[in-house]
Amino acid sequence: MNRLTELQYPFSETPAGGETLPVAKGVSWVRMPLPFALDHINLWLLDDGETLTAIDTGFGLDEVREHWNTILANDGRPVGRVIVTHHHPDHLGLAAWLAARDGAPVWMTQGEFLCGHTTWNQLPGYSVTDMVAQFRSHGLADGRLAALVDRGNGYRRGVPTLPGAYHRLFDGDVVTIGGHEWRVIVGYGHAPEHASLYCAQLGVLISGDMLLPRISTNVSVYAATPNDDPLGWFLDSLNRFKDLPDDTLVLPSHGRPFRGIRTRIAQLETHHRERCDELLGAIGMPGSAADVLSTLFPRELDTHQVMFAMGEAIAHLNYLVKRNEARRLTSDDGTIRFERIA
């Protein structure tokens, strides 16, 4: 099985708002806006005969609803099923609305369904209050903590309503869409039970956020599970894609479709090892996650980015602790710091 040494991008154009672009037999690319520095998400429409299957739904913006209405009016077929890769707002955001539009069921894993509800309803361990307390214990300055409090529950802005029921997906499930079999590959670290979809017949992987061509997937530690190792889980999950043919067309949630799975996985493994080595250099003397933010992210961060950056810094430090490369220390004032093990 030959390995591509560089990523290949077979599509030079991207679909405009309210339009679709065919990328494989029965698979169309939809691109929707996001109100962040990362300004787009890729969604996918699959031909299922008399209906369409939507893979992810976009952020809860009026503009996104308008694009969906235009796309579906131009096609003329209803949505017969909505599959959500994971609970983050740009993926789950309009699932309830899109499903209700045509009376379609929502399909997703249990971990993602439940995590969406816990975050939306601000349950213990997933609330802004608990997140701020977690970041305070990891040394984040008062000004940045206050900005996170003022930001409030941003999740509800992206997910106006949630589905109240769902069809549960499991790892290894085979979903038949348009006569083609799509195998569910569950991955961990970025989200509780992220579902990617692979079709051997078409040579296509809908990777969601598990495999992106240009940026590294965020891995964060939730306040509910402060000692988790999401980076370790994410890297382990990448191994599940290594056996797929290297010329598989990867359809990511951000960036352009590409080929070269194993090359991209190798790049991500190297990237995270380099970041861990940089952290080890920074914690020769004990330092908190907030202390090393500039090591991992040497640029100005807005409040939205600080939230992800802190979660990711904690994840990398926890990863080093789990592998006995660093130790966790708690000061008398309750601040958590990390120190390299010589």
Short mmCIF file of C-alpha atoms in Angstrom, two decimals:
data_model
loop_
_atom_site.label_atom_id
_atom_site.label_comp_id
_atom_site.label_asym_id
_atom_site.label_seq_id
_atom_site.Cartn_x
_atom_site.Cartn_y
_atom_site.Cartn_z
CA MET A 1 0.00 0.00 0.00
CA ASN A 2 1.82 3.12 -1.22
CA ARG A 3 1.95 6.11 1.09
CA LEU A 4 1.47 9.65 -0.17
CA THR A 5 4.39 11.74 1.05
CA GLU A 6 2.47 15.01 0.73
CA LEU A 7 -1.17 15.89 1.15
CA GLN A 8 -3.08 16.17 -2.10
CA TYR A 9 -6.01 18.56 -2.50
CA PRO A 10 -8.17 17.45 -5.43
CA PHE A 11 -10.56 20.43 -5.31
CA SER A 12 -9.29 23.93 -5.98
CA GLU A 13 -12.71 25.55 -5.50
CA THR A 14 -14.98 25.69 -2.46
CA PRO A 15 -18.78 25.84 -2.57
CA ALA A 16 -20.33 29.28 -2.14
CA GLY A 17 -23.01 29.92 0.46
CA GLY A 18 -26.27 28.25 -0.47
CA GLU A 19 -24.58 26.00 -3.03
CA THR A 20 -23.20 22.46 -3.11
CA LEU A 21 -20.17 20.93 -4.80
CA PRO A 22 -20.06 17.20 -5.72
CA VAL A 23 -16.96 15.48 -4.35
CA ALA A 24 -17.83 11.78 -4.82
CA LYS A 25 -20.72 9.73 -6.14
CA GLY A 26 -23.76 10.85 -4.16
CA VAL A 27 -21.70 13.08 -1.84
CA SER A 28 -21.88 16.88 -1.97
CA TRP A 29 -19.87 19.48 -0.08
CA VAL A 30 -21.66 22.30 1.77
CA ARG A 31 -19.71 25.16 3.35
CA MET A 32 -21.29 27.31 6.07
CA PRO A 33 -20.03 30.45 7.87
CA LEU A 34 -18.84 30.59 11.48
CA PRO A 35 -18.61 33.78 13.61
CA PHE A 36 -15.03 33.09 14.72
CA ALA A 37 -11.46 33.37 13.49
CA LEU A 38 -12.07 29.86 12.11
CA ASP A 39 -14.73 31.21 9.78
CA HIS A 40 -16.22 28.13 8.12
CA ILE A 41 -17.39 24.57 8.61
CA ASN A 42 -17.78 21.87 5.98
CA LEU A 43 -21.02 19.89 6.00
CA TRP A 44 -21.95 17.00 3.72
CA LEU A 45 -25.13 16.06 1.90
CA LEU A 46 -25.53 12.43 0.82
CA ASP A 47 -27.91 11.21 -1.84
CA ASP A 48 -30.27 8.66 -0.28
CA GLY A 49 -32.69 8.14 -3.13
CA GLU A 50 -35.89 10.05 -2.50
CA THR A 51 -34.35 11.88 0.48
CA LEU A 52 -31.05 13.41 1.58
CA THR A 53 -28.86 12.58 4.56
CA ALA A 54 -27.14 15.59 6.16
CA ILE A 55 -23.86 15.07 7.97
CA ASP A 56 -23.59 17.90 10.55
CA THR A 57 -25.69 21.04 10.42
CA GLY A 58 -23.77 24.25 11.13
CA PHE A 59 -23.84 26.99 13.77
CA GLY A 60 -27.20 28.44 14.80
CA LEU A 61 -27.14 31.56 12.61
CA ASP A 62 -29.98 32.95 10.48
CA GLU A 63 -27.56 33.04 7.55
CA VAL A 64 -26.93 29.31 7.89
CA ARG A 65 -30.67 28.59 7.98
CA GLU A 66 -31.11 30.66 4.82
CA HIS A 67 -28.35 28.73 3.07
CA TRP A 68 -29.94 25.43 4.06
CA ASN A 69 -33.34 26.56 2.79
CA THR A 70 -31.80 27.59 -0.53
CA ILE A 71 -29.90 24.31 -0.94
CA LEU A 72 -32.90 22.14 -0.10
CA ALA A 73 -35.28 24.17 -2.27
CA ASN A 74 -32.90 23.83 -5.21
CA ASP A 75 -32.59 20.07 -4.70
CA GLY A 76 -36.29 19.50 -4.15
CA ARG A 77 -35.90 16.51 -1.82
CA PRO A 78 -36.49 16.49 1.94
CA VAL A 79 -33.88 15.63 4.55
CA GLY A 80 -34.59 12.06 5.62
CA ARG A 81 -31.89 11.76 8.27
CA VAL A 82 -29.48 14.03 10.14
CA ILE A 83 -26.20 12.49 11.33
CA VAL A 84 -24.18 14.52 13.83
CA THR A 85 -20.49 13.71 14.26
CA HIS A 86 -20.29 15.39 17.68
CA HIS A 87 -21.93 17.90 20.01
CA HIS A 88 -19.94 21.07 19.30
CA PRO A 89 -22.12 23.99 18.16
CA ASP A 90 -20.89 24.14 14.57
CA HIS A 91 -21.91 20.48 14.14
CA LEU A 92 -25.00 20.04 16.35
CA GLY A 93 -26.14 23.67 16.15
CA LEU A 94 -29.09 23.39 13.74
CA ALA A 95 -29.72 19.65 14.02
CA ALA A 96 -33.04 20.05 15.86
CA TRP A 97 -34.21 22.72 13.39
CA LEU A 98 -33.11 20.81 10.28
CA ALA A 99 -34.61 17.56 11.54
CA ALA A 100 -37.93 19.21 12.44
CA ARG A 101 -38.09 20.91 9.02
CA ASP A 102 -38.77 17.60 7.29
CA GLY A 103 -39.60 15.31 10.20
CA ALA A 104 -36.22 13.56 10.08
CA PRO A 105 -34.54 11.64 12.93
CA VAL A 106 -31.20 12.70 14.39
CA TRP A 107 -28.48 10.04 14.56
CA MET A 108 -25.50 10.43 16.91
CA THR A 109 -23.58 8.64 19.64
CA GLN A 110 -24.83 8.64 23.20
CA GLY A 111 -21.78 10.48 24.53
CA GLU A 112 -22.36 13.37 22.15
CA PHE A 113 -26.11 13.55 22.76
CA LEU A 114 -25.64 13.63 26.53
CA CYS A 115 -22.70 16.04 26.47
CA GLY A 116 -24.71 18.44 24.33
CA HIS A 117 -27.50 18.41 26.89
CA THR A 118 -25.18 18.79 29.88
CA THR A 119 -23.46 21.80 28.31
CA TRP A 120 -26.67 23.42 27.05
CA ASN A 121 -28.28 23.04 30.48
CA GLN A 122 -25.09 24.03 32.36
CA LEU A 123 -25.04 20.93 34.54
CA PRO A 124 -22.27 20.43 37.10
CA GLY A 125 -18.85 19.99 35.56
CA TYR A 126 -19.96 21.49 32.23
CA SER A 127 -21.07 24.97 33.33
CA VAL A 128 -19.32 28.28 32.81
CA THR A 129 -19.05 28.57 36.61
CA ASP A 130 -17.21 25.26 36.88
CA MET A 131 -15.01 26.01 33.86
CA VAL A 132 -13.98 29.36 35.36
CA ALA A 133 -13.20 27.67 38.68
CA GLN A 134 -11.10 25.09 36.84
CA PHE A 135 -9.15 27.76 34.96
CA ARG A 136 -8.65 29.75 38.17
CA SER A 137 -7.08 26.70 39.80
CA HIS A 138 -4.75 26.51 36.79
CA GLY A 139 -3.56 30.08 37.26
CA LEU A 140 -5.61 32.11 34.75
CA ALA A 141 -5.63 35.82 35.56
CA ASP A 142 -8.71 37.51 37.05
CA GLY A 143 -9.27 39.72 33.99
CA ARG A 144 -9.47 36.78 31.65
CA LEU A 145 -11.69 34.88 34.07
CA ALA A 146 -14.07 37.85 34.25
CA ALA A 147 -14.22 37.95 30.43
CA LEU A 148 -15.25 34.30 30.38
CA VAL A 149 -17.98 34.98 32.94
CA ASP A 150 -19.25 37.93 30.88
CA ARG A 151 -19.24 35.76 27.75
CA GLY A 152 -21.73 33.45 29.44
CA ASN A 153 -23.09 30.27 27.92
CA GLY A 154 -21.85 30.66 24.35
CA TYR A 155 -22.99 27.13 23.62
CA ARG A 156 -26.65 28.15 23.54
CA ARG A 157 -25.91 30.87 21.00
CA GLY A 158 -24.63 28.22 18.61
CA VAL A 159 -27.22 25.58 19.53
CA PRO A 160 -30.59 27.36 19.90
CA THR A 161 -32.47 24.10 20.46
CA LEU A 162 -31.49 20.49 21.06
CA PRO A 163 -33.05 17.28 19.76
CA GLY A 164 -35.04 15.59 22.50
CA ALA A 165 -34.60 12.11 21.03
CA TYR A 166 -32.05 10.42 18.80
CA HIS A 167 -31.07 7.21 17.05
CA ARG A 168 -27.97 5.95 18.86
CA LEU A 169 -24.82 5.19 16.89
CA PHE A 170 -22.16 2.75 18.06
CA ASP A 171 -18.60 2.22 16.93
CA GLY A 172 -18.57 -0.26 14.05
CA ASP A 173 -22.17 0.37 13.03
CA VAL A 174 -22.78 0.24 9.29
CA VAL A 175 -25.20 2.85 7.96
CA THR A 176 -26.53 2.31 4.43
CA ILE A 177 -27.02 5.58 2.53
CA GLY A 178 -27.90 5.60 -1.14
CA GLY A 179 -26.91 1.95 -1.50
CA HIS A 180 -23.46 2.57 -0.02
CA GLU A 181 -22.28 1.27 3.35
CA TRP A 182 -20.73 3.77 5.75
CA ARG A 183 -18.89 2.38 8.80
CA VAL A 184 -18.92 4.39 12.02
CA ILE A 185 -15.47 4.97 13.51
CA VAL A 186 -15.68 6.44 17.02
CA GLY A 187 -12.77 8.58 18.18
CA TYR A 188 -11.96 10.18 21.52
CA GLY A 189 -10.18 13.23 22.86
CA HIS A 190 -11.75 16.03 20.84
CA ALA A 191 -15.23 15.05 22.02
CA PRO A 192 -16.65 12.22 24.15
CA GLU A 193 -17.66 9.86 21.28
CA HIS A 194 -16.94 11.55 17.97
CA ALA A 195 -18.36 9.60 15.01
CA SER A 196 -16.49 9.59 11.70
CA LEU A 197 -17.94 7.75 8.70
CA TYR A 198 -15.97 5.61 6.21
CA CYS A 199 -17.24 4.20 2.93
CA ALA A 200 -14.88 1.65 1.37
CA GLN A 201 -16.96 1.48 -1.81
CA LEU A 202 -16.48 5.18 -2.49
CA GLY A 203 -13.04 5.48 -0.90
CA VAL A 204 -14.30 8.35 1.28
CA LEU A 205 -13.83 9.20 4.97
CA ILE A 206 -16.02 11.89 6.53
CA SER A 207 -13.57 12.66 9.31
CA GLY A 208 -15.39 15.42 11.17
CA ASP A 209 -12.89 17.13 13.46
CA MET A 210 -10.77 14.04 14.07
CA LEU A 211 -8.55 14.61 11.03
CA LEU A 212 -8.05 18.14 9.69
CA PRO A 213 -5.57 19.03 6.93
CA ARG A 214 -4.02 22.27 8.20
CA ILE A 215 -4.88 22.87 11.85
CA SER A 216 -4.62 20.55 14.83
CA THR A 217 -7.83 19.42 16.47
CA ASN A 218 -8.53 20.99 19.85
CA VAL A 219 -8.26 18.59 22.79
CA SER A 220 -9.47 19.99 26.10
CA VAL A 221 -10.01 18.85 29.67
CA TYR A 222 -13.49 19.38 31.11
CA ALA A 223 -13.98 20.60 34.68
CA ALA A 224 -16.04 17.45 35.31
CA THR A 225 -13.02 15.21 34.68
CA PRO A 226 -9.97 17.31 35.64
CA ASN A 227 -7.40 14.50 35.38
CA ASP A 228 -8.45 13.17 31.98
CA ASP A 229 -5.96 12.48 29.19
CA PRO A 230 -7.79 13.64 26.03
CA LEU A 231 -4.56 14.14 24.10
CA GLY A 232 -3.57 10.54 24.71
CA TRP A 233 -7.02 9.35 23.66
CA PHE A 234 -6.91 11.51 20.53
CA LEU A 235 -3.52 10.17 19.46
CA ASP A 236 -4.66 6.60 20.13
CA SER A 237 -7.80 7.24 18.08
CA LEU A 238 -5.75 8.37 15.10
CA ASN A 239 -4.34 4.86 14.90
CA ARG A 240 -7.80 3.67 13.87
CA PHE A 241 -7.45 5.55 10.58
CA LYS A 242 -3.99 4.25 9.69
CA ASP A 243 -5.33 1.05 8.13
CA LEU A 244 -7.50 2.92 5.64
CA PRO A 245 -6.11 3.21 2.09
CA ASP A 246 -3.81 6.22 1.90
CA ASP A 247 -5.56 7.52 -1.22
CA THR A 248 -8.87 7.72 0.68
CA LEU A 249 -10.58 11.05 0.08
CA VAL A 250 -10.81 12.67 3.50
CA LEU A 251 -13.70 15.09 3.98
CA PRO A 252 -12.79 17.22 7.02
CA SER A 253 -14.96 19.68 8.91
CA HIS A 254 -12.49 22.52 8.33
CA GLY A 255 -10.14 23.09 5.41
CA ARG A 256 -10.29 21.40 2.02
CA PRO A 257 -10.82 17.71 1.20
CA PHE A 258 -7.50 15.91 0.93
CA ARG A 259 -5.70 12.62 0.37
CA GLY A 260 -2.77 11.32 2.42
CA ILE A 261 -4.15 9.99 5.71
CA ARG A 262 -0.96 8.53 7.12
CA THR A 263 1.13 11.54 6.21
CA ARG A 264 -1.31 13.80 8.03
CA ILE A 265 -1.40 11.52 11.07
CA ALA A 266 2.40 11.52 11.19
CA GLN A 267 2.37 15.33 11.03
CA LEU A 268 -0.07 15.52 13.92
CA GLU A 269 1.91 13.06 16.03
CA THR A 270 5.07 15.09 15.45
CA HIS A 271 3.26 18.34 16.16
CA HIS A 272 1.98 17.20 19.56
CA ARG A 273 5.31 15.68 20.54
CA GLU A 274 7.02 18.96 19.73
CA ARG A 275 4.48 20.87 21.79
CA CYS A 276 5.05 18.51 24.72
CA ASP A 277 8.80 18.99 24.44
CA GLU A 278 8.31 22.76 24.43
CA LEU A 279 6.22 22.46 27.58
CA LEU A 280 8.85 20.33 29.28
CA GLY A 281 11.35 23.08 28.56
CA ALA A 282 8.99 25.63 30.09
CA ILE A 283 8.32 23.74 33.34
CA GLY A 284 11.85 23.15 34.50
CA MET A 285 10.57 25.28 37.36
CA PRO A 286 6.94 24.63 38.35
CA GLY A 287 4.42 26.46 36.16
CA SER A 288 0.66 26.51 35.75
CA ALA A 289 -1.31 25.97 32.55
CA ALA A 290 -1.83 29.73 32.36
CA ASP A 291 1.92 30.26 32.69
CA VAL A 292 2.58 28.18 29.56
CA LEU A 293 -0.19 29.58 27.35
CA SER A 294 2.33 31.74 25.49
CA THR A 295 4.52 28.68 24.95
CA LEU A 296 1.73 26.86 23.14
CA PHE A 297 0.03 29.90 21.63
CA PRO A 298 2.55 32.72 20.99
CA ARG A 299 -0.08 35.19 19.75
CA GLU A 300 -2.80 37.39 21.17
CA LEU A 301 -5.88 35.36 22.10
CA ASP A 302 -9.45 36.58 22.30
CA THR A 303 -11.77 35.29 25.03
CA HIS A 304 -13.17 32.51 22.86
CA GLN A 305 -9.64 31.36 22.01
CA VAL A 306 -8.50 31.55 25.65
CA MET A 307 -11.19 29.02 26.57
CA PHE A 308 -9.86 26.50 24.04
CA ALA A 309 -6.22 27.35 24.76
CA MET A 310 -6.56 26.71 28.49
CA GLY A 311 -8.33 23.42 27.90
CA GLU A 312 -5.60 22.37 25.50
CA ALA A 313 -2.75 23.46 27.79
CA ILE A 314 -4.21 21.40 30.63
CA ALA A 315 -4.63 18.44 28.25
CA HIS A 316 -0.96 18.53 27.21
CA LEU A 317 0.22 18.85 30.81
CA ASN A 318 -2.03 15.98 31.91
CA TYR A 319 -0.61 13.93 29.04
CA LEU A 320 2.92 14.50 30.37
CA VAL A 321 1.84 13.54 33.88
CA LYS A 322 0.22 10.32 32.64
CA ARG A 323 3.50 9.39 30.95
CA ASN A 324 5.66 10.22 33.98
CA GLU A 325 7.39 13.09 32.19
CA ALA A 326 5.97 15.69 34.61
CA ARG A 327 4.40 15.84 38.05
CA ARG A 328 1.39 17.81 39.27
CA LEU A 329 1.87 20.05 42.31
CA THR A 330 -0.79 21.93 44.28
CA SER A 331 0.23 25.13 46.10
CA ASP A 332 -1.16 26.24 49.45
CA ASP A 333 -3.41 28.70 47.62
CA GLY A 334 -4.88 25.85 45.54
CA THR A 335 -3.09 26.72 42.31
CA ILE A 336 -2.12 23.66 40.27
CA ARG A 337 1.35 23.69 38.77
CA PHE A 338 3.40 21.21 36.80
CA GLU A 339 7.09 20.38 36.98
CA ARG A 340 9.29 18.41 34.62
CA ILE A 341 10.63 15.15 35.99
CA ALA A 342 14.36 15.17 35.40
#
